[in-house]
PDB file of C-alpha atoms and ligand atoms in Angstrom:
ATOM      1  CA  UNK A   1      29.957 108.745   9.912  1.00  0.00           C
ATOM      2  CA  UNK A   2      29.733 107.185  13.473  1.00  0.00           C
ATOM      3  CA  UNK A   3      27.345 104.483  12.062  1.00  0.00           C
ATOM      4  CA  UNK A   4      29.956 103.287   9.497  1.00  0.00           C
ATOM      5  CA  UNK A   5      32.507 103.280  12.155  1.00  0.00           C
ATOM      6  CA  UNK A   6      30.645 101.051  14.510  1.00  0.00           C
ATOM      7  CA  UNK A   7      30.025  98.599  11.697  1.00  0.00           C
ATOM      8  CA  UNK A   8      33.711  98.447  10.931  1.00  0.00           C
ATOM      9  CA  UNK A   9      34.500  97.933  14.519  1.00  0.00           C
ATOM     10  CA  UNK A  10      32.038  94.996  14.605  1.00  0.00           C
ATOM     11  CA  UNK A  11      33.486  93.739  11.431  1.00  0.00           C
ATOM     12  CA  UNK A  12      37.034  93.900  12.824  1.00  0.00           C
ATOM     13  CA  UNK A  13      35.932  92.052  15.964  1.00  0.00           C
ATOM     14  CA  UNK A  14      34.051  89.500  14.143  1.00  0.00           C
ATOM     15  CA  UNK A  15      37.081  88.735  11.883  1.00  0.00           C
ATOM     16  CA  UNK A  16      39.314  88.546  15.002  1.00  0.00           C
ATOM     17  CA  UNK A  17      36.960  86.203  16.729  1.00  0.00           C
ATOM     18  CA  UNK A  18      36.853  84.013  13.467  1.00  0.00           C
ATOM     19  CA  UNK A  19      40.637  83.919  13.080  1.00  0.00           C
ATOM     20  CA  UNK A  20      41.027  83.013  16.862  1.00  0.00           C
ATOM     21  CA  UNK A  21      38.360  80.247  16.491  1.00  0.00           C
ATOM     22  CA  UNK A  22      40.250  78.956  13.387  1.00  0.00           C
ATOM     23  CA  UNK A  23      43.612  78.854  15.121  1.00  0.00           C
ATOM     24  CA  UNK A  24      42.453  77.357  18.366  1.00  0.00           C
ATOM     25  CA  UNK A  25      39.780  74.997  17.318  1.00  0.00           C
ATOM     26  CA  UNK A  26      41.642  71.637  17.022  1.00  0.00           C
ATOM     27  CA  UNK A  27      38.815  70.066  15.158  1.00  0.00           C
ATOM     28  CA  UNK A  28      36.998  72.493  12.761  1.00  0.00           C
ATOM     29  CA  UNK A  29      33.652  71.328  11.535  1.00  0.00           C
ATOM     30  CA  UNK A  30      34.826  70.842   8.014  1.00  0.00           C
ATOM     31  CA  UNK A  31      37.779  68.726   8.914  1.00  0.00           C
ATOM     32  CA  UNK A  32      37.198  64.937   9.069  1.00  0.00           C
ATOM     33  CA  UNK A  33      38.550  63.590  12.413  1.00  0.00           C
ATOM     34  CA  UNK A  34      41.056  61.084  11.270  1.00  0.00           C
ATOM     35  CA  UNK A  35      43.030  58.615  13.294  1.00  0.00           C
ATOM     36  CA  UNK A  36      46.323  59.943  11.877  1.00  0.00           C
ATOM     37  CA  UNK A  37      45.696  62.946  14.158  1.00  0.00           C
ATOM     38  CA  UNK A  38      48.203  62.863  17.069  1.00  0.00           C
ATOM     39  CA  UNK A  39      47.832  64.926  20.043  1.00  0.00           C
ATOM     40  CA  UNK A  40      50.641  65.282  22.582  1.00  0.00           C
ATOM     41  CA  UNK A  41      48.019  65.881  25.244  1.00  0.00           C
ATOM     42  CA  UNK A  42      46.216  62.617  25.082  1.00  0.00           C
ATOM     43  CA  UNK A  43      47.452  59.350  26.336  1.00  0.00           C
ATOM     44  CA  UNK A  44      48.023  56.779  23.492  1.00  0.00           C
ATOM     45  CA  UNK A  45      45.514  53.931  23.487  1.00  0.00           C
ATOM     46  CA  UNK A  46      47.208  50.565  22.629  1.00  0.00           C
ATOM     47  CA  UNK A  47      44.562  48.317  21.345  1.00  0.00           C
ATOM     48  CA  UNK A  48      45.760  44.708  21.428  1.00  0.00           C
ATOM     49  CA  UNK A  49      43.840  42.479  19.007  1.00  0.00           C
ATOM     50  CA  UNK A  50      44.438  38.828  18.410  1.00  0.00           C
ATOM     51  CA  UNK A  51      43.031  37.443  15.181  1.00  0.00           C
ATOM     52  CA  UNK A  52      42.759  34.302  13.241  1.00  0.00           C
ATOM     53  CA  UNK A  53      41.859  33.063   9.717  1.00  0.00           C
ATOM     54  CA  UNK A  54      38.219  32.346   9.184  1.00  0.00           C
ATOM     55  CA  UNK A  55      35.554  33.313   6.554  1.00  0.00           C
ATOM     56  CA  UNK A  56      34.252  36.280   8.492  1.00  0.00           C
ATOM     57  CA  UNK A  57      37.660  37.645   9.460  1.00  0.00           C
ATOM     58  CA  UNK A  58      37.857  40.437   6.905  1.00  0.00           C
ATOM     59  CA  UNK A  59      34.325  41.560   7.693  1.00  0.00           C
ATOM     60  CA  UNK A  60      35.007  41.655  11.392  1.00  0.00           C
ATOM     61  CA  UNK A  61      38.365  43.453  11.019  1.00  0.00           C
ATOM     62  CA  UNK A  62      36.864  45.887   8.423  1.00  0.00           C
ATOM     63  CA  UNK A  63      34.173  46.858  10.973  1.00  0.00           C
ATOM     64  CA  UNK A  64      36.657  47.177  13.787  1.00  0.00           C
ATOM     65  CA  UNK A  65      39.270  49.075  11.749  1.00  0.00           C
ATOM     66  CA  UNK A  66      36.708  51.668  10.605  1.00  0.00           C
ATOM     67  CA  UNK A  67      35.621  52.289  14.126  1.00  0.00           C
ATOM     68  CA  UNK A  68      39.242  52.775  15.097  1.00  0.00           C
ATOM     69  CA  UNK A  69      39.712  55.394  12.316  1.00  0.00           C
ATOM     70  CA  UNK A  70      37.689  57.726  14.506  1.00  0.00           C
ATOM     71  CA  UNK A  71      39.784  57.339  17.589  1.00  0.00           C
ATOM     72  CA  UNK A  72      42.626  59.789  18.293  1.00  0.00           C
ATOM     73  CA  UNK A  73      46.084  58.793  19.426  1.00  0.00           C
ATOM     74  CA  UNK A  74      45.338  55.108  18.825  1.00  0.00           C
ATOM     75  CA  UNK A  75      48.017  52.423  18.133  1.00  0.00           C
ATOM     76  CA  UNK A  76      46.537  49.129  16.920  1.00  0.00           C
ATOM     77  CA  UNK A  77      48.608  46.068  17.794  1.00  0.00           C
ATOM     78  CA  UNK A  78      47.247  43.176  15.767  1.00  0.00           C
ATOM     79  CA  UNK A  79      48.664  39.748  16.251  1.00  0.00           C
ATOM     80  CA  UNK A  80      47.785  36.962  13.886  1.00  0.00           C
ATOM     81  CA  UNK A  81      47.378  33.420  15.276  1.00  0.00           C
ATOM     82  CA  UNK A  82      49.452  31.967  12.515  1.00  0.00           C
ATOM     83  CA  UNK A  83      52.916  30.847  11.534  1.00  0.00           C
ATOM     84  CA  UNK A  84      53.188  33.641   8.918  1.00  0.00           C
ATOM     85  CA  UNK A  85      51.560  36.942   8.489  1.00  0.00           C
ATOM     86  CA  UNK A  86      48.612  36.918   5.958  1.00  0.00           C
ATOM     87  CA  UNK A  87      48.354  39.235   2.991  1.00  0.00           C
ATOM     88  CA  UNK A  88      44.631  39.798   3.979  1.00  0.00           C
ATOM     89  CA  UNK A  89      45.545  41.312   7.373  1.00  0.00           C
ATOM     90  CA  UNK A  90      48.689  43.045   6.034  1.00  0.00           C
ATOM     91  CA  UNK A  91      46.713  44.824   3.311  1.00  0.00           C
ATOM     92  CA  UNK A  92      43.807  45.580   5.604  1.00  0.00           C
ATOM     93  CA  UNK A  93      46.189  47.341   8.016  1.00  0.00           C
ATOM     94  CA  UNK A  94      48.149  49.233   5.346  1.00  0.00           C
ATOM     95  CA  UNK A  95      44.933  50.496   3.645  1.00  0.00           C
ATOM     96  CA  UNK A  96      43.361  51.606   7.058  1.00  0.00           C
ATOM     97  CA  UNK A  97      45.663  54.587   7.620  1.00  0.00           C
ATOM     98  CA  UNK A  98      45.770  53.545  11.219  1.00  0.00           C
ATOM     99  CA  UNK A  99      48.968  53.621  13.339  1.00  0.00           C
ATOM    100  CA  UNK A 100      49.493  49.907  13.721  1.00  0.00           C
ATOM    101  CA  UNK A 101      52.005  47.062  14.534  1.00  0.00           C
ATOM    102  CA  UNK A 102      51.446  43.755  12.857  1.00  0.00           C
ATOM    103  CA  UNK A 103      52.750  40.650  14.703  1.00  0.00           C
ATOM    104  CA  UNK A 104      52.069  36.989  14.502  1.00  0.00           C
ATOM    105  CA  UNK A 105      52.455  33.852  16.664  1.00  0.00           C
ATOM    106  CA  UNK A 106      50.716  30.523  16.369  1.00  0.00           C
ATOM    107  CA  UNK A 107      48.929  29.180  19.354  1.00  0.00           C
ATOM    108  CA  UNK A 108      50.958  26.169  20.811  1.00  0.00           C
ATOM    109  CA  UNK A 109      48.561  23.259  20.997  1.00  0.00           C
ATOM    110  CA  UNK A 110      50.598  21.104  23.433  1.00  0.00           C
ATOM    111  CA  UNK A 111      49.345  18.227  25.446  1.00  0.00           C
ATOM    112  CA  UNK A 112      50.147  20.385  28.589  1.00  0.00           C
ATOM    113  CA  UNK A 113      47.687  23.017  27.575  1.00  0.00           C
ATOM    114  CA  UNK A 114      44.863  23.195  30.300  1.00  0.00           C
ATOM    115  CA  UNK A 115      41.631  21.909  28.678  1.00  0.00           C
ATOM    116  CA  UNK A 116      38.815  24.343  28.775  1.00  0.00           C
ATOM    117  CA  UNK A 117      35.493  23.008  29.649  1.00  0.00           C
ATOM    118  CA  UNK A 118      33.259  23.062  26.723  1.00  0.00           C
ATOM    119  CA  UNK A 119      30.187  24.230  28.631  1.00  0.00           C
ATOM    120  CA  UNK A 120      30.930  27.779  28.305  1.00  0.00           C
ATOM    121  CA  UNK A 121      28.139  30.298  28.028  1.00  0.00           C
ATOM    122  CA  UNK A 122      30.538  32.837  26.731  1.00  0.00           C
ATOM    123  CA  UNK A 123      31.525  30.654  23.763  1.00  0.00           C
ATOM    124  CA  UNK A 124      32.547  27.159  23.022  1.00  0.00           C
ATOM    125  CA  UNK A 125      35.005  27.586  20.057  1.00  0.00           C
ATOM    126  CA  UNK A 126      37.616  24.912  21.151  1.00  0.00           C
ATOM    127  CA  UNK A 127      39.653  23.439  23.849  1.00  0.00           C
ATOM    128  CA  UNK A 128      42.141  26.166  24.287  1.00  0.00           C
ATOM    129  CA  UNK A 129      41.725  29.518  25.683  1.00  0.00           C
ATOM    130  CA  UNK A 130      42.231  31.958  22.651  1.00  0.00           C
ATOM    131  CA  UNK A 131      44.666  34.780  22.524  1.00  0.00           C
ATOM    132  CA  UNK A 132      47.166  34.044  25.136  1.00  0.00           C
ATOM    133  CA  UNK A 133      50.409  33.734  23.150  1.00  0.00           C
ATOM    134  CA  UNK A 134      49.141  36.635  20.928  1.00  0.00           C
ATOM    135  CA  UNK A 135      48.451  39.067  23.809  1.00  0.00           C
ATOM    136  CA  UNK A 136      51.816  38.074  25.545  1.00  0.00           C
ATOM    137  CA  UNK A 137      53.715  38.837  22.385  1.00  0.00           C
ATOM    138  CA  UNK A 138      51.894  42.123  22.078  1.00  0.00           C
ATOM    139  CA  UNK A 139      53.006  43.008  25.698  1.00  0.00           C
ATOM    140  CA  UNK A 140      56.624  42.096  24.875  1.00  0.00           C
ATOM    141  CA  UNK A 141      56.317  44.453  21.942  1.00  0.00           C
ATOM    142  CA  UNK A 142      54.802  47.131  24.144  1.00  0.00           C
ATOM    143  CA  UNK A 143      57.453  46.919  26.769  1.00  0.00           C
ATOM    144  CA  UNK A 144      60.163  47.365  24.125  1.00  0.00           C
ATOM    145  CA  UNK A 145      58.272  50.187  22.497  1.00  0.00           C
ATOM    146  CA  UNK A 146      57.673  52.168  25.702  1.00  0.00           C
ATOM    147  CA  UNK A 147      61.306  51.670  26.749  1.00  0.00           C
ATOM    148  CA  UNK A 148      62.304  53.558  23.558  1.00  0.00           C
ATOM    149  CA  UNK A 149      59.589  56.064  23.808  1.00  0.00           C
ATOM    150  CA  UNK A 150      60.040  59.525  25.392  1.00  0.00           C
ATOM    151  CA  UNK A 151      56.413  59.978  26.096  1.00  0.00           C
ATOM    152  CA  UNK A 152      55.212  56.773  27.893  1.00  0.00           C
ATOM    153  CA  UNK A 153      51.660  57.970  28.737  1.00  0.00           C
ATOM    154  CA  UNK A 154      49.211  55.488  27.451  1.00  0.00           C
ATOM    155  CA  UNK A 155      46.604  53.000  28.104  1.00  0.00           C
ATOM    156  CA  UNK A 156      46.268  49.304  27.144  1.00  0.00           C
ATOM    157  CA  UNK A 157      43.003  47.834  25.893  1.00  0.00           C
ATOM    158  CA  UNK A 158      42.626  44.223  25.000  1.00  0.00           C
ATOM    159  CA  UNK A 159      40.049  44.137  22.031  1.00  0.00           C
ATOM    160  CA  UNK A 160      38.655  41.077  20.545  1.00  0.00           C
ATOM    161  CA  UNK A 161      38.189  41.519  16.872  1.00  0.00           C
ATOM    162  CA  UNK A 162      34.427  40.751  16.759  1.00  0.00           C
ATOM    163  CA  UNK A 163      33.273  42.894  19.594  1.00  0.00           C
ATOM    164  CA  UNK A 164      31.278  46.133  19.079  1.00  0.00           C
ATOM    165  CA  UNK A 165      33.015  49.397  20.473  1.00  0.00           C
ATOM    166  CA  UNK A 166      31.301  52.772  20.939  1.00  0.00           C
ATOM    167  CA  UNK A 167      33.728  55.672  20.564  1.00  0.00           C
ATOM    168  CA  UNK A 168      32.728  56.676  24.025  1.00  0.00           C
ATOM    169  CA  UNK A 169      34.669  53.719  25.447  1.00  0.00           C
ATOM    170  CA  UNK A 170      37.790  55.211  24.240  1.00  0.00           C
ATOM    171  CA  UNK A 171      37.037  58.547  25.852  1.00  0.00           C
ATOM    172  CA  UNK A 172      36.531  56.699  29.139  1.00  0.00           C
ATOM    173  CA  UNK A 173      39.696  54.813  29.015  1.00  0.00           C
ATOM    174  CA  UNK A 174      41.831  57.936  28.715  1.00  0.00           C
ATOM    175  CA  UNK A 175      40.768  58.712  32.219  1.00  0.00           C
ATOM    176  CA  UNK A 176      42.481  55.688  33.619  1.00  0.00           C
ATOM    177  CA  UNK A 177      45.046  56.200  36.356  1.00  0.00           C
ATOM    178  CA  UNK A 178      45.981  52.662  37.060  1.00  0.00           C
ATOM    179  CA  UNK A 179      43.035  50.258  36.092  1.00  0.00           C
ATOM    180  CA  UNK A 180      39.614  51.463  34.797  1.00  0.00           C
ATOM    181  CA  UNK A 181      36.569  49.224  34.536  1.00  0.00           C
ATOM    182  CA  UNK A 182      33.166  49.568  32.865  1.00  0.00           C
ATOM    183  CA  UNK A 183      30.162  47.338  31.994  1.00  0.00           C
ATOM    184  CA  UNK A 184      30.247  45.051  28.963  1.00  0.00           C
ATOM    185  CA  UNK A 185      26.962  44.316  27.039  1.00  0.00           C
ATOM    186  CA  UNK A 186      25.735  40.900  26.152  1.00  0.00           C
ATOM    187  CA  UNK A 187      28.114  38.639  27.817  1.00  0.00           C
ATOM    188  CA  UNK A 188      28.238  35.767  30.258  1.00  0.00           C
ATOM    189  CA  UNK A 189      24.625  34.903  29.694  1.00  0.00           C
ATOM    190  CA  UNK A 190      23.606  38.397  30.830  1.00  0.00           C
ATOM    191  CA  UNK A 191      22.249  41.559  29.179  1.00  0.00           C
ATOM    192  CA  UNK A 192      25.293  43.276  30.824  1.00  0.00           C
ATOM    193  CA  UNK A 193      27.980  42.195  33.157  1.00  0.00           C
ATOM    194  CA  UNK A 194      29.149  45.009  35.325  1.00  0.00           C
ATOM    195  CA  UNK A 195      31.062  46.034  38.468  1.00  0.00           C
ATOM    196  CA  UNK A 196      28.669  47.315  41.197  1.00  0.00           C
ATOM    197  CA  UNK A 197      29.637  50.735  42.601  1.00  0.00           C
ATOM    198  CA  UNK A 198      28.924  52.344  45.825  1.00  0.00           C
ATOM    199  CA  UNK A 199      30.496  55.577  46.999  1.00  0.00           C
ATOM    200  CA  UNK A 200      32.595  55.760  43.855  1.00  0.00           C
ATOM    201  CA  UNK A 201      34.305  52.452  44.463  1.00  0.00           C
ATOM    202  CA  UNK A 202      33.756  48.853  43.183  1.00  0.00           C
ATOM    203  CA  UNK A 203      31.868  47.067  45.802  1.00  0.00           C
ATOM    204  CA  UNK A 204      31.099  43.872  43.873  1.00  0.00           C
ATOM    205  CA  UNK A 205      30.137  42.575  40.413  1.00  0.00           C
ATOM    206  CA  UNK A 206      26.876  41.578  38.729  1.00  0.00           C
ATOM    207  CA  UNK A 207      28.112  38.560  36.902  1.00  0.00           C
ATOM    208  CA  UNK A 208      26.372  35.201  36.490  1.00  0.00           C
ATOM    209  CA  UNK A 209      29.079  33.199  34.672  1.00  0.00           C
ATOM    210  CA  UNK A 210      31.795  32.000  37.080  1.00  0.00           C
ATOM    211  CA  UNK A 211      31.018  34.647  39.695  1.00  0.00           C
ATOM    212  CA  UNK A 212      33.821  33.142  41.857  1.00  0.00           C
ATOM    213  CA  UNK A 213      36.365  34.646  39.450  1.00  0.00           C
ATOM    214  CA  UNK A 214      38.699  37.000  41.339  1.00  0.00           C
ATOM    215  CA  UNK A 215      37.782  39.714  38.742  1.00  0.00           C
ATOM    216  CA  UNK A 216      34.528  38.543  37.097  1.00  0.00           C
ATOM    217  CA  UNK A 217      34.997  41.063  34.153  1.00  0.00           C
ATOM    218  CA  UNK A 218      35.217  40.439  30.432  1.00  0.00           C
ATOM    219  CA  UNK A 219      38.416  41.433  28.544  1.00  0.00           C
ATOM    220  CA  UNK A 220      36.419  44.320  26.995  1.00  0.00           C
ATOM    221  CA  UNK A 221      35.535  45.666  30.353  1.00  0.00           C
ATOM    222  CA  UNK A 222      38.857  47.241  31.601  1.00  0.00           C
ATOM    223  CA  UNK A 223      41.947  49.104  30.456  1.00  0.00           C
ATOM    224  CA  UNK A 224      45.410  49.329  32.224  1.00  0.00           C
ATOM    225  CA  UNK A 225      47.832  52.224  32.340  1.00  0.00           C
ATOM    226  CA  UNK A 226      50.605  51.309  30.032  1.00  0.00           C
ATOM    227  CA  UNK A 227      53.443  52.259  32.283  1.00  0.00           C
ATOM    228  CA  UNK A 228      52.382  49.608  34.768  1.00  0.00           C
ATOM    229  CA  UNK A 229      53.513  47.147  32.221  1.00  0.00           C
ATOM    230  CA  UNK A 230      57.044  48.387  32.604  1.00  0.00           C
ATOM    231  CA  UNK A 231      56.674  48.472  36.427  1.00  0.00           C
ATOM    232  CA  UNK A 232      55.717  44.749  36.237  1.00  0.00           C
ATOM    233  CA  UNK A 233      57.720  43.053  33.543  1.00  0.00           C
ATOM    234  CA  UNK A 234      56.455  39.703  34.838  1.00  0.00           C
ATOM    235  CA  UNK A 235      52.801  40.490  34.075  1.00  0.00           C
ATOM    236  CA  UNK A 236      51.417  38.191  31.417  1.00  0.00           C
ATOM    237  CA  UNK A 237      48.648  35.931  30.463  1.00  0.00           C
ATOM    238  CA  UNK A 238      48.909  32.211  31.255  1.00  0.00           C
ATOM    239  CA  UNK A 239      47.915  29.024  29.569  1.00  0.00           C
ATOM    240  CA  UNK A 240      47.670  27.332  32.987  1.00  0.00           C
ATOM    241  CA  UNK A 241      44.329  28.996  34.078  1.00  0.00           C
ATOM    242  CA  UNK A 242      40.852  27.817  33.344  1.00  0.00           C
ATOM    243  CA  UNK A 243      38.629  29.530  30.814  1.00  0.00           C
ATOM    244  CA  UNK A 244      37.272  32.902  31.876  1.00  0.00           C
ATOM    245  CA  UNK A 245      40.200  33.489  34.247  1.00  0.00           C
ATOM    246  CA  UNK A 246      42.546  35.392  31.891  1.00  0.00           C
ATOM    247  CA  UNK A 247      41.194  38.655  32.818  1.00  0.00           C
ATOM    248  CA  UNK A 248      41.844  37.939  36.472  1.00  0.00           C
ATOM    249  CA  UNK A 249      45.277  36.598  35.586  1.00  0.00           C
ATOM    250  CA  UNK A 250      46.404  39.750  34.147  1.00  0.00           C
ATOM    251  CA  UNK A 251      44.590  42.224  36.530  1.00  0.00           C
ATOM    252  CA  UNK A 252      45.966  40.539  39.695  1.00  0.00           C
ATOM    253  CA  UNK A 253      49.413  42.079  38.852  1.00  0.00           C
ATOM    254  CA  UNK A 254      48.095  45.608  38.953  1.00  0.00           C
ATOM    255  CA  UNK A 255      45.191  46.044  41.219  1.00  0.00           C
ATOM    256  CA  UNK A 256      42.607  44.954  43.712  1.00  0.00           C
ATOM    257  CA  UNK A 257      38.849  45.287  43.706  1.00  0.00           C
ATOM    258  CA  UNK A 258      39.189  48.261  45.996  1.00  0.00           C
ATOM    259  CA  UNK A 259      41.505  50.138  43.773  1.00  0.00           C
ATOM    260  CA  UNK A 260      39.581  49.647  40.478  1.00  0.00           C
ATOM    261  CA  UNK A 261      38.535  52.977  38.974  1.00  0.00           C
ATOM    262  CA  UNK A 262      34.794  52.681  37.939  1.00  0.00           C
ATOM    263  CA  UNK A 263      34.122  54.611  34.575  1.00  0.00           C
ATOM    264  CA  UNK A 264      31.238  55.028  32.226  1.00  0.00           C
ATOM    265  CA  UNK A 265      29.159  56.945  34.710  1.00  0.00           C
ATOM    266  CA  UNK A 266      29.902  54.868  37.665  1.00  0.00           C
ATOM    267  CA  UNK A 267      29.550  51.692  35.639  1.00  0.00           C
ATOM    268  CA  UNK A 268      26.021  52.535  34.525  1.00  0.00           C
ATOM    269  CA  UNK A 269      26.512  52.818  30.878  1.00  0.00           C
ATOM    270  CA  UNK A 270      27.305  50.287  28.122  1.00  0.00           C
ATOM    271  CA  UNK A 271      29.822  51.359  25.712  1.00  0.00           C
ATOM    272  CA  UNK A 272      31.096  47.991  24.470  1.00  0.00           C
ATOM    273  CA  UNK A 273      29.295  44.805  23.528  1.00  0.00           C
ATOM    274  CA  UNK A 274      30.658  41.290  23.440  1.00  0.00           C
ATOM    275  CA  UNK A 275      29.008  40.545  20.183  1.00  0.00           C
ATOM    276  CA  UNK A 276      29.928  37.322  18.313  1.00  0.00           C
ATOM    277  CA  UNK A 277      29.915  36.874  14.592  1.00  0.00           C
ATOM    278  CA  UNK A 278      27.828  33.819  13.605  1.00  0.00           C
ATOM    279  CA  UNK A 279      29.888  31.104  11.815  1.00  0.00           C
ATOM    280  CA  UNK A 280      28.669  31.404   8.146  1.00  0.00           C
ATOM    281  CA  UNK A 281      27.542  28.196   6.539  1.00  0.00           C
ATOM    282  CA  UNK A 282      28.717  28.013   2.934  1.00  0.00           C
ATOM    283  CA  UNK A 283      27.638  25.464   0.422  1.00  0.00           C
ATOM    284  CA  UNK A 284      30.102  22.983  -0.852  1.00  0.00           C
ATOM    285  CA  UNK A 285      30.461  23.922  -4.626  1.00  0.00           C
ATOM    286  CA  UNK A 286      31.165  20.238  -5.460  1.00  0.00           C
ATOM    287  CA  UNK A 287      27.882  19.173  -4.091  1.00  0.00           C
ATOM    288  CA  UNK A 288      25.834  21.798  -5.943  1.00  0.00           C
ATOM    289  CA  UNK A 289      23.442  20.445  -8.756  1.00  0.00           C
ATOM    290  CA  UNK A 290      23.951  23.592 -10.778  1.00  0.00           C
ATOM    291  CA  UNK A 291      27.560  24.683 -11.628  1.00  0.00           C
ATOM    292  CA  UNK A 292      28.728  27.997 -10.203  1.00  0.00           C
ATOM    293  CA  UNK A 293      31.497  30.274 -11.304  1.00  0.00           C
ATOM    294  CA  UNK A 294      34.568  29.505  -9.237  1.00  0.00           C
ATOM    295  CA  UNK A 295      35.292  32.412  -6.742  1.00  0.00           C
ATOM    296  CA  UNK A 296      38.547  31.170  -5.078  1.00  0.00           C
ATOM    297  CA  UNK A 297      40.471  33.937  -6.681  1.00  0.00           C
ATOM    298  CA  UNK A 298      38.291  36.611  -4.815  1.00  0.00           C
ATOM    299  CA  UNK A 299      39.309  37.690  -1.280  1.00  0.00           C
ATOM    300  CA  UNK A 300      36.235  37.735   0.925  1.00  0.00           C
TER     301      UNK A 300
HETATM  302  N1  LIG B   1      41.372  34.213  18.439  1.00  0.00           N
HETATM  303  C1  LIG B   1      42.687  33.677  18.037  1.00  0.00           C
HETATM  304  N2  LIG B   1      42.800  32.294  17.749  1.00  0.00           N
HETATM  305  C2  LIG B   1      41.820  31.377  17.860  1.00  0.00           C
HETATM  306  C3  LIG B   1      40.484  31.898  18.283  1.00  0.00           C
HETATM  307  C4  LIG B   1      40.371  33.327  18.626  1.00  0.00           C
HETATM  308  O1  LIG B   1      43.533  34.586  17.850  1.00  0.00           O
HETATM  309  O2  LIG B   1      42.022  30.195  17.671  1.00  0.00           O
HETATM  310  C5  LIG B   1      41.147  35.667  18.668  1.00  0.00           C
HETATM  311  C6  LIG B   1      39.876  36.146  18.055  1.00  0.00           C
HETATM  312  O3  LIG B   1      40.102  36.540  16.802  1.00  0.00           O
HETATM  313  C7  LIG B   1      39.478  37.275  19.035  1.00  0.00           C
HETATM  314  C8  LIG B   1      40.088  36.738  20.549  1.00  0.00           C
HETATM  315  O4  LIG B   1      41.105  35.665  20.140  1.00  0.00           O
HETATM  316  O5  LIG B   1      40.076  38.482  18.700  1.00  0.00           O
HETATM  317  C9  LIG B   1      38.888  36.060  21.219  1.00  0.00           C
HETATM  318  O6  LIG B   1      38.324  34.992  20.502  1.00  0.00           O
HETATM  319  P1  LIG B   1      36.816  34.814  20.303  1.00  0.00           P
HETATM  320  O7  LIG B   1      36.270  36.179  19.760  1.00  0.00           O
HETATM  321  O8  LIG B   1      36.524  33.775  19.383  1.00  0.00           O
HETATM  322  O9  LIG B   1      36.271  34.624  21.760  1.00  0.00           O
HETATM  323  P2  LIG B   1      34.840  34.667  22.424  1.00  0.00           P
HETATM  324  O10 LIG B   1      33.919  35.483  21.557  1.00  0.00           O
HETATM  325  O11 LIG B   1      34.379  33.197  22.341  1.00  0.00           O
HETATM  326  O12 LIG B   1      35.098  35.222  23.759  1.00  0.00           O
HETATM  327 MN1  LIG B   2      34.477  37.288  20.400  1.00  0.00          MN
END
């Protein structure tokens, strides 16, 4: 019967479409996107995160690692500011299923370290700029790693452990040719610190905190093509610059204002926030009137 024939044809075509969709859809709806996914077509994002021991460390790293689990082709370089690697960070990384490299180096607190003025809107956690030795160690590792890698396509993003990252910021940074920039929310005393764009180029910056910085951009507001670190083996962060100048210190090796690539819809969208975790105030158990059960054996 012609009627049945037509139905069979439809059925056959339908099945073919289904099989083709199944074969070519890289992310079927029923498959959870997981970080372990590696695509040869996407540049690797090397996220460089210094971290240090404090009460909210595990909470911050948990939140961050669980964001990163949704990012394809991501390699997390975590550098502890410590003489030895801690079990807490080692276990967190192991259990995360992320691709990672775990390093450590303690910040040198020498007399020669440039004191950082305490009057910082961005944050006044101490007299030393944080993360310098840690990020430099990560860059040494990166150069060694890229030297050995056949596929050197990648992008480097310096990620503080307590910021908030939308998945969209990772999509943006894969577009980077040399150095890409975008706005950062809640930083420098402003709702948003951002490059100003005209005719597709960065023409200036909307920054209130130290606007005289060569690049008044927060660490979270840019990413750099990884191969540039091979072209510039001398590029590194420095202890000798005043607070807020680390971003300019590294960017100066690779780019100029005119060459910056504005991303996130011509720098009109906020996909990353410089959030800061409040220092928790914990009661001293010795001073409590009612005894409490000791909890030192529990990792928090
Ligand atoms: N950090 C560190 N050692 C320190 C202080 C900070 O390794 O003594 C790390 C911290 O974990 C974070 C980055 O350096 O990933 C930036 O520090 P922080 O978030 O305190 O800076 P702020 O929020 O004040 O810009
Ligand atoms: Mn922070």
